[in-house]
Amino acid sequence: MMGDEAAAQVEQLGELARILEDAGYIEKKGGRYDLTPRGMRKIGQKALKDIFSQLKKDSFGKHKTSFIGAGGERTDVSKKYEFGDPFLLDLEKTVMNAVFREGPMTPVRIQPPDFEVYRTELITSSSTVLMLDMSRSMILRNCWAAAKKVAMALNQLIQSQYPKDNLYIIGFSDRARRMTAEGLNQVQWNEQVYGTNMQHGFMMARQLLGKHKSGNKQIIMITDGEPTAHLEESGEVFFAYPPTQRTVTETLKEATRCTREGIVINTFMLEKSRYLAKFIEQLTAINKGRAFYSSPESLGEYILVDYVSQKRKHVK
């Protein structure tokens, strides 16, 4: 028999479950509760809010700034009108230019050289594959929760602010596999599986991004270890630790194919091992992508701000 305090806690949990079910956030399937699509959106919104609220406390100096150009969304900065510019007239500046040119007289005669228009920022479309390391060390070092939170927040960001963008999620351990943001909470871990198969992850990401012929294409890889597995021509998985040169070579071959197809690989490393650092140096040299050392606590800040900043592309 449970004590009064334990019984009260069980009753409170039952009441909480009823409230969440009535609100449409969870539903009962069999003997367990599962999140509904509405519940997943709520969690994604919470993750997004948590990450961006942390950013308000930090400096943005380490992140790239937006570029100003022609075409796209209007900024608050104006410039002299040039042929071909969108005619987003800054009326106040235009009139003042005419007044400065002719003096304070009425009526004000505006001439073509007086026109000033607002500058614009080009918002580019993007197709992104988020590659999540699902090796056991990610769980043991408490990195998986941070990676999952980023995936859900990035999914929510794209759905709410950049609906024309495409996001795919790939989990990789011995093999790579497609995942959904909704399915991240149902991930089952197999203790008998070994390997960090980046090669298969890059291959699958390249195939997914190959469906999109325009816009930016990128891979965001979150990992805490070096590649220790690859696919043989037969489709079988080869695993070895420490990593063999063969695995490294096969992984870099796939990264080279990504590079040829214009796919940028951004790596967020949660560990500073000698093997990983050496591999990332080779990967970055081949792909001309970027690499960041991060902690689980700051992972979301880096990735979401970097994603938003990369949306703005220099045109003029």
PDB file of C-alpha atoms in Angstrom:
ATOM      1  CA  MET A   1       0.000   0.000   0.000  1.00  0.00           C
ATOM      2  CA  MET A   2       1.278   3.464  -0.889  1.00  0.00           C
ATOM      3  CA  GLY A   3       1.378   6.247   1.669  1.00  0.00           C
ATOM      4  CA  ASP A   4      -0.885   9.283   1.689  1.00  0.00           C
ATOM      5  CA  GLU A   5       1.758  11.488   0.032  1.00  0.00           C
ATOM      6  CA  ALA A   6       2.397   8.999  -2.779  1.00  0.00           C
ATOM      7  CA  ALA A   7      -1.334   8.532  -3.316  1.00  0.00           C
ATOM      8  CA  ALA A   8      -1.783  12.300  -3.582  1.00  0.00           C
ATOM      9  CA  GLN A   9       0.999  12.507  -6.179  1.00  0.00           C
ATOM     10  CA  VAL A  10      -0.583   9.742  -8.261  1.00  0.00           C
ATOM     11  CA  GLU A  11      -3.907  11.559  -8.113  1.00  0.00           C
ATOM     12  CA  GLN A  12      -2.239  14.820  -9.205  1.00  0.00           C
ATOM     13  CA  LEU A  13      -0.580  13.075 -12.150  1.00  0.00           C
ATOM     14  CA  GLY A  14      -3.895  11.585 -13.183  1.00  0.00           C
ATOM     15  CA  GLU A  15      -5.541  14.998 -13.013  1.00  0.00           C
ATOM     16  CA  LEU A  16      -2.708  16.528 -15.070  1.00  0.00           C
ATOM     17  CA  ALA A  17      -3.135  13.833 -17.720  1.00  0.00           C
ATOM     18  CA  ARG A  18      -6.871  14.572 -17.905  1.00  0.00           C
ATOM     19  CA  ILE A  19      -6.194  18.311 -18.301  1.00  0.00           C
ATOM     20  CA  LEU A  20      -3.672  17.714 -21.101  1.00  0.00           C
ATOM     21  CA  GLU A  21      -6.019  15.278 -22.824  1.00  0.00           C
ATOM     22  CA  ASP A  22      -8.945  17.711 -22.602  1.00  0.00           C
ATOM     23  CA  ALA A  23      -6.710  20.443 -24.067  1.00  0.00           C
ATOM     24  CA  GLY A  24      -5.836  18.203 -27.007  1.00  0.00           C
ATOM     25  CA  TYR A  25      -2.124  17.873 -26.214  1.00  0.00           C
ATOM     26  CA  ILE A  26      -2.085  14.121 -25.532  1.00  0.00           C
ATOM     27  CA  GLU A  27      -4.256  11.162 -26.429  1.00  0.00           C
ATOM     28  CA  LYS A  28      -4.544   7.685 -24.978  1.00  0.00           C
ATOM     29  CA  LYS A  29      -3.526   4.809 -27.228  1.00  0.00           C
ATOM     30  CA  GLY A  30      -3.780   1.420 -25.625  1.00  0.00           C
ATOM     31  CA  GLY A  31      -2.319   1.711 -22.165  1.00  0.00           C
ATOM     32  CA  ARG A  32      -0.151   4.772 -22.777  1.00  0.00           C
ATOM     33  CA  TYR A  33      -0.431   8.454 -23.601  1.00  0.00           C
ATOM     34  CA  ASP A  34       1.050   9.852 -26.831  1.00  0.00           C
ATOM     35  CA  LEU A  35       1.544  13.454 -27.912  1.00  0.00           C
ATOM     36  CA  THR A  36      -0.918  14.771 -30.479  1.00  0.00           C
ATOM     37  CA  PRO A  37       0.217  17.009 -33.382  1.00  0.00           C
ATOM     38  CA  ARG A  38      -1.018  19.952 -31.312  1.00  0.00           C
ATOM     39  CA  GLY A  39       1.104  18.806 -28.397  1.00  0.00           C
ATOM     40  CA  MET A  40       4.167  18.494 -30.619  1.00  0.00           C
ATOM     41  CA  ARG A  41       3.660  22.038 -31.918  1.00  0.00           C
ATOM     42  CA  LYS A  42       3.378  23.296 -28.348  1.00  0.00           C
ATOM     43  CA  ILE A  43       6.646  21.616 -27.374  1.00  0.00           C
ATOM     44  CA  GLY A  44       8.336  22.985 -30.490  1.00  0.00           C
ATOM     45  CA  GLN A  45       7.130  26.490 -29.655  1.00  0.00           C
ATOM     46  CA  LYS A  46       8.416  26.101 -26.094  1.00  0.00           C
ATOM     47  CA  ALA A  47      11.816  24.894 -27.336  1.00  0.00           C
ATOM     48  CA  LEU A  48      12.011  27.796 -29.768  1.00  0.00           C
ATOM     49  CA  LYS A  49      11.061  30.287 -27.060  1.00  0.00           C
ATOM     50  CA  ASP A  50      13.587  28.826 -24.616  1.00  0.00           C
ATOM     51  CA  ILE A  51      16.431  29.085 -27.118  1.00  0.00           C
ATOM     52  CA  PHE A  52      15.659  32.615 -28.280  1.00  0.00           C
ATOM     53  CA  SER A  53      15.017  33.866 -24.748  1.00  0.00           C
ATOM     54  CA  GLN A  54      18.537  32.727 -23.866  1.00  0.00           C
ATOM     55  CA  LEU A  55      19.862  34.645 -26.855  1.00  0.00           C
ATOM     56  CA  LYS A  56      18.518  37.910 -25.456  1.00  0.00           C
ATOM     57  CA  LYS A  57      21.069  37.589 -22.662  1.00  0.00           C
ATOM     58  CA  ASP A  58      24.027  37.006 -24.981  1.00  0.00           C
ATOM     59  CA  SER A  59      26.017  38.990 -27.507  1.00  0.00           C
ATOM     60  CA  PHE A  60      25.211  38.554 -31.170  1.00  0.00           C
ATOM     61  CA  GLY A  61      28.728  39.612 -32.176  1.00  0.00           C
ATOM     62  CA  LYS A  62      29.808  36.050 -32.919  1.00  0.00           C
ATOM     63  CA  HIS A  63      27.065  35.585 -35.523  1.00  0.00           C
ATOM     64  CA  LYS A  64      26.993  36.778 -39.106  1.00  0.00           C
ATOM     65  CA  THR A  65      24.979  39.900 -39.893  1.00  0.00           C
ATOM     66  CA  SER A  66      22.426  40.318 -42.669  1.00  0.00           C
ATOM     67  CA  PHE A  67      23.467  41.707 -46.047  1.00  0.00           C
ATOM     68  CA  ILE A  68      21.605  44.527 -47.772  1.00  0.00           C
ATOM     69  CA  GLY A  69      20.669  44.210 -51.428  1.00  0.00           C
ATOM     70  CA  ALA A  70      17.966  44.587 -54.034  1.00  0.00           C
ATOM     71  CA  GLY A  71      14.767  42.586 -54.071  1.00  0.00           C
ATOM     72  CA  GLY A  72      13.101  40.942 -51.077  1.00  0.00           C
ATOM     73  CA  GLU A  73      11.875  42.366 -47.779  1.00  0.00           C
ATOM     74  CA  ARG A  74      12.053  46.107 -47.077  1.00  0.00           C
ATOM     75  CA  THR A  75      14.515  47.489 -44.538  1.00  0.00           C
ATOM     76  CA  ASP A  76      14.452  50.887 -42.808  1.00  0.00           C
ATOM     77  CA  VAL A  77      17.537  52.078 -44.706  1.00  0.00           C
ATOM     78  CA  SER A  78      17.107  54.174 -47.861  1.00  0.00           C
ATOM     79  CA  LYS A  79      19.331  54.904 -50.856  1.00  0.00           C
ATOM     80  CA  LYS A  80      19.330  56.921 -54.085  1.00  0.00           C
ATOM     81  CA  TYR A  81      17.065  55.304 -56.653  1.00  0.00           C
ATOM     82  CA  GLU A  82      18.871  53.426 -59.420  1.00  0.00           C
ATOM     83  CA  PHE A  83      17.359  51.863 -62.503  1.00  0.00           C
ATOM     84  CA  GLY A  84      16.101  48.392 -61.646  1.00  0.00           C
ATOM     85  CA  ASP A  85      15.532  49.053 -57.947  1.00  0.00           C
ATOM     86  CA  PRO A  86      12.115  48.116 -56.507  1.00  0.00           C
ATOM     87  CA  PHE A  87      10.223  51.417 -56.251  1.00  0.00           C
ATOM     88  CA  LEU A  88       9.722  51.382 -52.470  1.00  0.00           C
ATOM     89  CA  LEU A  89       9.686  55.163 -52.137  1.00  0.00           C
ATOM     90  CA  ASP A  90      10.998  56.882 -49.018  1.00  0.00           C
ATOM     91  CA  LEU A  91       8.727  59.912 -49.434  1.00  0.00           C
ATOM     92  CA  GLU A  92      10.201  61.942 -46.565  1.00  0.00           C
ATOM     93  CA  LYS A  93      13.794  61.643 -47.833  1.00  0.00           C
ATOM     94  CA  THR A  94      12.674  62.309 -51.412  1.00  0.00           C
ATOM     95  CA  VAL A  95      10.873  65.546 -50.488  1.00  0.00           C
ATOM     96  CA  MET A  96      13.765  66.702 -48.301  1.00  0.00           C
ATOM     97  CA  ASN A  97      16.203  66.131 -51.166  1.00  0.00           C
ATOM     98  CA  ALA A  98      14.068  68.382 -53.370  1.00  0.00           C
ATOM     99  CA  VAL A  99      13.903  71.055 -50.648  1.00  0.00           C
ATOM    100  CA  PHE A 100      17.670  70.978 -50.128  1.00  0.00           C
ATOM    101  CA  ARG A 101      18.206  71.251 -53.880  1.00  0.00           C
ATOM    102  CA  GLU A 102      15.779  74.160 -54.581  1.00  0.00           C
ATOM    103  CA  GLY A 103      15.354  75.762 -51.168  1.00  0.00           C
ATOM    104  CA  PRO A 104      12.185  76.251 -49.063  1.00  0.00           C
ATOM    105  CA  MET A 105       9.668  77.159 -51.750  1.00  0.00           C
ATOM    106  CA  THR A 106       6.237  75.958 -52.783  1.00  0.00           C
ATOM    107  CA  PRO A 107       5.211  73.968 -54.591  1.00  0.00           C
ATOM    108  CA  VAL A 108       8.071  71.537 -54.067  1.00  0.00           C
ATOM    109  CA  ARG A 109       9.287  70.345 -57.462  1.00  0.00           C
ATOM    110  CA  ILE A 110      10.600  66.799 -57.279  1.00  0.00           C
ATOM    111  CA  GLN A 111      13.094  65.726 -59.933  1.00  0.00           C
ATOM    112  CA  PRO A 112      14.328  62.186 -60.725  1.00  0.00           C
ATOM    113  CA  PRO A 113      17.637  62.674 -58.833  1.00  0.00           C
ATOM    114  CA  ASP A 114      15.623  63.403 -55.660  1.00  0.00           C
ATOM    115  CA  PHE A 115      14.077  59.948 -55.425  1.00  0.00           C
ATOM    116  CA  GLU A 116      15.171  57.737 -52.543  1.00  0.00           C
ATOM    117  CA  VAL A 117      13.938  54.181 -52.077  1.00  0.00           C
ATOM    118  CA  TYR A 118      14.196  51.703 -49.229  1.00  0.00           C
ATOM    119  CA  ARG A 119      16.844  49.032 -49.444  1.00  0.00           C
ATOM    120  CA  THR A 120      15.700  45.439 -49.275  1.00  0.00           C
ATOM    121  CA  GLU A 121      16.974  42.112 -48.000  1.00  0.00           C
ATOM    122  CA  LEU A 122      16.664  38.964 -50.052  1.00  0.00           C
ATOM    123  CA  ILE A 123      15.248  36.034 -48.097  1.00  0.00           C
ATOM    124  CA  THR A 124      16.510  32.872 -49.757  1.00  0.00           C
ATOM    125  CA  SER A 125      14.784  29.513 -49.743  1.00  0.00           C
ATOM    126  CA  SER A 126      16.663  26.719 -48.019  1.00  0.00           C
ATOM    127  CA  SER A 127      16.598  22.954 -47.905  1.00  0.00           C
ATOM    128  CA  THR A 128      18.210  21.550 -44.787  1.00  0.00           C
ATOM    129  CA  VAL A 129      19.040  18.091 -43.497  1.00  0.00           C
ATOM    130  CA  LEU A 130      19.568  17.907 -39.754  1.00  0.00           C
ATOM    131  CA  MET A 131      21.844  14.913 -39.064  1.00  0.00           C
ATOM    132  CA  LEU A 132      21.671  13.742 -35.447  1.00  0.00           C
ATOM    133  CA  ASP A 133      24.285  11.416 -33.997  1.00  0.00           C
ATOM    134  CA  MET A 134      22.382   8.631 -32.212  1.00  0.00           C
ATOM    135  CA  SER A 135      25.367   6.796 -30.777  1.00  0.00           C
ATOM    136  CA  ARG A 136      25.176   5.661 -27.151  1.00  0.00           C
ATOM    137  CA  SER A 137      27.651   8.322 -26.034  1.00  0.00           C
ATOM    138  CA  MET A 138      25.109  10.998 -26.990  1.00  0.00           C
ATOM    139  CA  ILE A 139      22.782   9.548 -24.358  1.00  0.00           C
ATOM    140  CA  LEU A 140      25.480   8.926 -21.754  1.00  0.00           C
ATOM    141  CA  ARG A 141      26.788  12.504 -22.018  1.00  0.00           C
ATOM    142  CA  ASN A 142      23.275  14.034 -21.980  1.00  0.00           C
ATOM    143  CA  CYS A 143      23.733  15.400 -25.499  1.00  0.00           C
ATOM    144  CA  TRP A 144      20.701  13.719 -27.046  1.00  0.00           C
ATOM    145  CA  ALA A 145      18.168  15.851 -25.168  1.00  0.00           C
ATOM    146  CA  ALA A 146      19.843  19.034 -26.468  1.00  0.00           C
ATOM    147  CA  ALA A 147      19.987  17.703 -30.040  1.00  0.00           C
ATOM    148  CA  LYS A 148      16.330  16.692 -29.911  1.00  0.00           C
ATOM    149  CA  LYS A 149      15.321  20.106 -28.575  1.00  0.00           C
ATOM    150  CA  VAL A 150      17.162  21.809 -31.445  1.00  0.00           C
ATOM    151  CA  ALA A 151      15.428  19.565 -33.984  1.00  0.00           C
ATOM    152  CA  MET A 152      11.988  20.395 -32.618  1.00  0.00           C
ATOM    153  CA  ALA A 153      12.759  24.119 -32.375  1.00  0.00           C
ATOM    154  CA  LEU A 154      14.184  24.263 -35.903  1.00  0.00           C
ATOM    155  CA  ASN A 155      11.146  22.403 -37.204  1.00  0.00           C
ATOM    156  CA  GLN A 156       8.852  24.914 -35.472  1.00  0.00           C
ATOM    157  CA  LEU A 157      10.898  27.884 -36.749  1.00  0.00           C
ATOM    158  CA  ILE A 158      10.611  26.718 -40.352  1.00  0.00           C
ATOM    159  CA  GLN A 159       6.909  25.897 -40.116  1.00  0.00           C
ATOM    160  CA  SER A 160       6.019  29.235 -38.541  1.00  0.00           C
ATOM    161  CA  GLN A 161       8.402  31.679 -40.266  1.00  0.00           C
ATOM    162  CA  TYR A 162       9.853  30.027 -43.377  1.00  0.00           C
ATOM    163  CA  PRO A 163       7.110  27.720 -44.708  1.00  0.00           C
ATOM    164  CA  LYS A 164       8.737  27.520 -48.153  1.00  0.00           C
ATOM    165  CA  ASP A 165      11.841  25.915 -46.671  1.00  0.00           C
ATOM    166  CA  ASN A 166      12.362  22.180 -46.438  1.00  0.00           C
ATOM    167  CA  LEU A 167      13.640  20.326 -43.381  1.00  0.00           C
ATOM    168  CA  TYR A 168      14.596  16.672 -43.174  1.00  0.00           C
ATOM    169  CA  ILE A 169      15.844  14.873 -40.072  1.00  0.00           C
ATOM    170  CA  ILE A 170      18.242  11.933 -40.210  1.00  0.00           C
ATOM    171  CA  GLY A 171      19.434   9.927 -37.234  1.00  0.00           C
ATOM    172  CA  PHE A 172      22.625   7.947 -37.655  1.00  0.00           C
ATOM    173  CA  SER A 173      24.331   5.246 -35.624  1.00  0.00           C
ATOM    174  CA  ASP A 174      25.302   1.980 -37.357  1.00  0.00           C
ATOM    175  CA  ARG A 175      23.095   3.124 -40.246  1.00  0.00           C
ATOM    176  CA  ALA A 176      21.264   6.330 -41.133  1.00  0.00           C
ATOM    177  CA  ARG A 177      17.476   6.507 -41.015  1.00  0.00           C
ATOM    178  CA  ARG A 178      14.811   9.121 -41.799  1.00  0.00           C
ATOM    179  CA  MET A 179      13.017  10.568 -38.802  1.00  0.00           C
ATOM    180  CA  THR A 180      10.303  13.114 -38.116  1.00  0.00           C
ATOM    181  CA  ALA A 181      10.183  15.782 -35.432  1.00  0.00           C
ATOM    182  CA  GLU A 182       7.112  14.017 -34.074  1.00  0.00           C
ATOM    183  CA  GLY A 183       8.963  10.710 -33.918  1.00  0.00           C
ATOM    184  CA  LEU A 184      11.919  11.950 -31.891  1.00  0.00           C
ATOM    185  CA  ASN A 185      10.150  11.241 -28.607  1.00  0.00           C
ATOM    186  CA  GLN A 186       9.495   7.643 -29.646  1.00  0.00           C
ATOM    187  CA  VAL A 187      13.136   6.791 -30.410  1.00  0.00           C
ATOM    188  CA  GLN A 188      14.073   3.349 -29.119  1.00  0.00           C
ATOM    189  CA  TRP A 189      17.751   2.688 -28.351  1.00  0.00           C
ATOM    190  CA  ASN A 190      19.334  -0.651 -29.222  1.00  0.00           C
ATOM    191  CA  GLU A 191      22.151  -1.414 -26.789  1.00  0.00           C
ATOM    192  CA  GLN A 192      23.557  -3.999 -29.216  1.00  0.00           C
ATOM    193  CA  VAL A 193      24.141  -1.464 -32.018  1.00  0.00           C
ATOM    194  CA  TYR A 194      27.569   0.123 -32.422  1.00  0.00           C
ATOM    195  CA  GLY A 195      28.874   2.696 -34.857  1.00  0.00           C
ATOM    196  CA  THR A 196      28.766   6.313 -36.003  1.00  0.00           C
ATOM    197  CA  ASN A 197      27.991   6.022 -39.700  1.00  0.00           C
ATOM    198  CA  MET A 198      28.349   9.556 -41.066  1.00  0.00           C
ATOM    199  CA  GLN A 199      28.971   8.201 -44.559  1.00  0.00           C
ATOM    200  CA  HIS A 200      25.471   6.723 -44.800  1.00  0.00           C
ATOM    201  CA  GLY A 201      24.057   9.923 -43.282  1.00  0.00           C
ATOM    202  CA  PHE A 202      25.754  12.094 -45.921  1.00  0.00           C
ATOM    203  CA  MET A 203      24.580   9.730 -48.656  1.00  0.00           C
ATOM    204  CA  MET A 204      20.955   9.861 -47.530  1.00  0.00           C
ATOM    205  CA  ALA A 205      21.111  13.644 -47.024  1.00  0.00           C
ATOM    206  CA  ARG A 206      22.515  14.133 -50.525  1.00  0.00           C
ATOM    207  CA  GLN A 207      19.695  12.067 -52.010  1.00  0.00           C
ATOM    208  CA  LEU A 208      17.050  14.066 -50.134  1.00  0.00           C
ATOM    209  CA  LEU A 209      18.554  17.440 -51.054  1.00  0.00           C
ATOM    210  CA  GLY A 210      18.899  16.321 -54.669  1.00  0.00           C
ATOM    211  CA  LYS A 211      15.115  16.656 -54.991  1.00  0.00           C
ATOM    212  CA  HIS A 212      15.486  20.444 -54.779  1.00  0.00           C
ATOM    213  CA  LYS A 213      17.095  22.200 -57.728  1.00  0.00           C
ATOM    214  CA  SER A 214      17.220  25.750 -56.351  1.00  0.00           C
ATOM    215  CA  GLY A 215      17.911  27.623 -53.126  1.00  0.00           C
ATOM    216  CA  ASN A 216      20.506  26.944 -50.468  1.00  0.00           C
ATOM    217  CA  LYS A 217      21.199  23.319 -49.601  1.00  0.00           C
ATOM    218  CA  GLN A 218      22.899  22.438 -46.359  1.00  0.00           C
ATOM    219  CA  ILE A 219      23.554  19.704 -43.840  1.00  0.00           C
ATOM    220  CA  ILE A 220      23.660  20.509 -40.129  1.00  0.00           C
ATOM    221  CA  MET A 221      25.402  17.647 -38.346  1.00  0.00           C
ATOM    222  CA  ILE A 222      25.391  17.333 -34.554  1.00  0.00           C
ATOM    223  CA  THR A 223      27.882  14.785 -33.260  1.00  0.00           C
ATOM    224  CA  ASP A 224      30.115  13.930 -30.331  1.00  0.00           C
ATOM    225  CA  GLY A 225      32.311  11.373 -32.060  1.00  0.00           C
ATOM    226  CA  GLU A 226      34.346  10.489 -35.120  1.00  0.00           C
ATOM    227  CA  PRO A 227      33.083   8.213 -37.936  1.00  0.00           C
ATOM    228  CA  THR A 228      33.504   4.579 -36.913  1.00  0.00           C
ATOM    229  CA  ALA A 229      31.320   2.835 -39.500  1.00  0.00           C
ATOM    230  CA  HIS A 230      30.508   2.894 -43.208  1.00  0.00           C
ATOM    231  CA  LEU A 231      28.500   0.898 -45.728  1.00  0.00           C
ATOM    232  CA  GLU A 232      30.266  -1.676 -47.869  1.00  0.00           C
ATOM    233  CA  GLU A 233      29.312  -2.082 -51.545  1.00  0.00           C
ATOM    234  CA  SER A 234      27.269  -5.098 -50.445  1.00  0.00           C
ATOM    235  CA  GLY A 235      25.207  -2.867 -48.159  1.00  0.00           C
ATOM    236  CA  GLU A 236      26.671  -4.419 -45.016  1.00  0.00           C
ATOM    237  CA  VAL A 237      27.927  -2.186 -42.215  1.00  0.00           C
ATOM    238  CA  PHE A 238      31.653  -2.190 -41.441  1.00  0.00           C
ATOM    239  CA  PHE A 239      32.484  -1.045 -37.884  1.00  0.00           C
ATOM    240  CA  ALA A 240      35.811  -0.560 -36.130  1.00  0.00           C
ATOM    241  CA  TYR A 241      37.055   1.445 -33.163  1.00  0.00           C
ATOM    242  CA  PRO A 242      39.371   3.283 -33.259  1.00  0.00           C
ATOM    243  CA  PRO A 243      38.231   4.333 -36.739  1.00  0.00           C
ATOM    244  CA  THR A 244      40.056   2.791 -39.681  1.00  0.00           C
ATOM    245  CA  GLN A 245      41.459   4.912 -42.491  1.00  0.00           C
ATOM    246  CA  ARG A 246      39.094   3.075 -44.789  1.00  0.00           C
ATOM    247  CA  THR A 247      36.037   4.359 -42.906  1.00  0.00           C
ATOM    248  CA  VAL A 248      37.416   7.896 -42.901  1.00  0.00           C
ATOM    249  CA  THR A 249      38.148   7.691 -46.641  1.00  0.00           C
ATOM    250  CA  GLU A 250      34.672   6.384 -47.509  1.00  0.00           C
ATOM    251  CA  THR A 251      33.072   9.113 -45.388  1.00  0.00           C
ATOM    252  CA  LEU A 252      35.116  11.859 -47.040  1.00  0.00           C
ATOM    253  CA  LYS A 253      34.252  10.448 -50.478  1.00  0.00           C
ATOM    254  CA  GLU A 254      30.585  10.975 -49.691  1.00  0.00           C
ATOM    255  CA  ALA A 255      31.328  14.478 -48.398  1.00  0.00           C
ATOM    256  CA  THR A 256      33.061  15.192 -51.715  1.00  0.00           C
ATOM    257  CA  ARG A 257      29.909  14.151 -53.587  1.00  0.00           C
ATOM    258  CA  CYS A 258      27.911  16.548 -51.399  1.00  0.00           C
ATOM    259  CA  THR A 259      30.373  19.323 -52.243  1.00  0.00           C
ATOM    260  CA  ARG A 260      30.016  18.707 -55.982  1.00  0.00           C
ATOM    261  CA  GLU A 261      26.256  19.101 -55.638  1.00  0.00           C
ATOM    262  CA  GLY A 262      26.578  22.437 -53.841  1.00  0.00           C
ATOM    263  CA  ILE A 263      25.680  21.125 -50.390  1.00  0.00           C
ATOM    264  CA  VAL A 264      27.331  22.910 -47.460  1.00  0.00           C
ATOM    265  CA  ILE A 265      28.109  20.801 -44.390  1.00  0.00           C
ATOM    266  CA  ASN A 266      28.020  22.594 -41.029  1.00  0.00           C
ATOM    267  CA  THR A 267      29.279  20.469 -38.149  1.00  0.00           C
ATOM    268  CA  PHE A 268      28.485  21.116 -34.494  1.00  0.00           C
ATOM    269  CA  MET A 269      30.845  19.086 -32.309  1.00  0.00           C
ATOM    270  CA  LEU A 270      30.054  18.279 -28.708  1.00  0.00           C
ATOM    271  CA  GLU A 271      33.419  16.647 -27.992  1.00  0.00           C
ATOM    272  CA  LYS A 272      37.053  17.610 -28.630  1.00  0.00           C
ATOM    273  CA  SER A 273      38.638  14.230 -29.314  1.00  0.00           C
ATOM    274  CA  ARG A 274      41.844  13.992 -31.348  1.00  0.00           C
ATOM    275  CA  TYR A 275      40.276  11.735 -33.981  1.00  0.00           C
ATOM    276  CA  LEU A 276      37.226  13.966 -34.389  1.00  0.00           C
ATOM    277  CA  ALA A 277      39.273  17.161 -34.696  1.00  0.00           C
ATOM    278  CA  LYS A 278      41.509  15.632 -37.367  1.00  0.00           C
ATOM    279  CA  PHE A 279      38.544  14.304 -39.316  1.00  0.00           C
ATOM    280  CA  ILE A 280      36.659  17.621 -39.165  1.00  0.00           C
ATOM    281  CA  GLU A 281      39.733  19.450 -40.474  1.00  0.00           C
ATOM    282  CA  GLN A 282      39.731  17.154 -43.509  1.00  0.00           C
ATOM    283  CA  LEU A 283      35.969  17.467 -43.962  1.00  0.00           C
ATOM    284  CA  THR A 284      36.054  21.267 -43.812  1.00  0.00           C
ATOM    285  CA  ALA A 285      38.932  21.439 -46.290  1.00  0.00           C
ATOM    286  CA  ILE A 286      36.976  19.325 -48.783  1.00  0.00           C
ATOM    287  CA  ASN A 287      33.561  20.892 -48.342  1.00  0.00           C
ATOM    288  CA  LYS A 288      34.467  24.511 -47.466  1.00  0.00           C
ATOM    289  CA  GLY A 289      31.800  24.247 -44.802  1.00  0.00           C
ATOM    290  CA  ARG A 290      32.073  25.310 -41.186  1.00  0.00           C
ATOM    291  CA  ALA A 291      32.747  23.610 -37.875  1.00  0.00           C
ATOM    292  CA  PHE A 292      31.891  24.711 -34.354  1.00  0.00           C
ATOM    293  CA  TYR A 293      32.766  23.327 -30.955  1.00  0.00           C
ATOM    294  CA  SER A 294      29.706  23.696 -28.787  1.00  0.00           C
ATOM    295  CA  SER A 295      28.220  22.486 -25.531  1.00  0.00           C
ATOM    296  CA  PRO A 296      24.758  20.973 -25.170  1.00  0.00           C
ATOM    297  CA  GLU A 297      23.703  24.159 -23.349  1.00  0.00           C
ATOM    298  CA  SER A 298      24.644  26.526 -26.203  1.00  0.00           C
ATOM    299  CA  LEU A 299      23.830  24.232 -29.124  1.00  0.00           C
ATOM    300  CA  GLY A 300      20.415  25.736 -29.842  1.00  0.00           C
ATOM    301  CA  GLU A 301      21.713  29.303 -29.781  1.00  0.00           C
ATOM    302  CA  TYR A 302      24.345  28.610 -32.410  1.00  0.00           C
ATOM    303  CA  ILE A 303      22.161  26.634 -34.791  1.00  0.00           C
ATOM    304  CA  LEU A 304      18.992  28.730 -34.811  1.00  0.00           C
ATOM    305  CA  VAL A 305      20.719  32.098 -35.064  1.00  0.00           C
ATOM    306  CA  ASP A 306      23.031  30.770 -37.758  1.00  0.00           C
ATOM    307  CA  TYR A 307      20.027  29.409 -39.676  1.00  0.00           C
ATOM    308  CA  VAL A 308      18.233  32.763 -39.606  1.00  0.00           C
ATOM    309  CA  SER A 309      21.362  34.739 -40.523  1.00  0.00           C
ATOM    310  CA  GLN A 310      22.064  32.477 -43.502  1.00  0.00           C
ATOM    311  CA  LYS A 311      18.574  33.244 -44.867  1.00  0.00           C
ATOM    312  CA  ARG A 312      19.772  36.715 -45.879  1.00  0.00           C
ATOM    313  CA  LYS A 313      21.985  36.783 -48.934  1.00  0.00           C
ATOM    314  CA  HIS A 314      24.008  39.616 -50.475  1.00  0.00           C
ATOM    315  CA  VAL A 315      22.614  40.632 -53.860  1.00  0.00           C
ATOM    316  CA  LYS A 316      23.734  44.231 -54.536  1.00  0.00           C
TER     317      LYS A 316
END
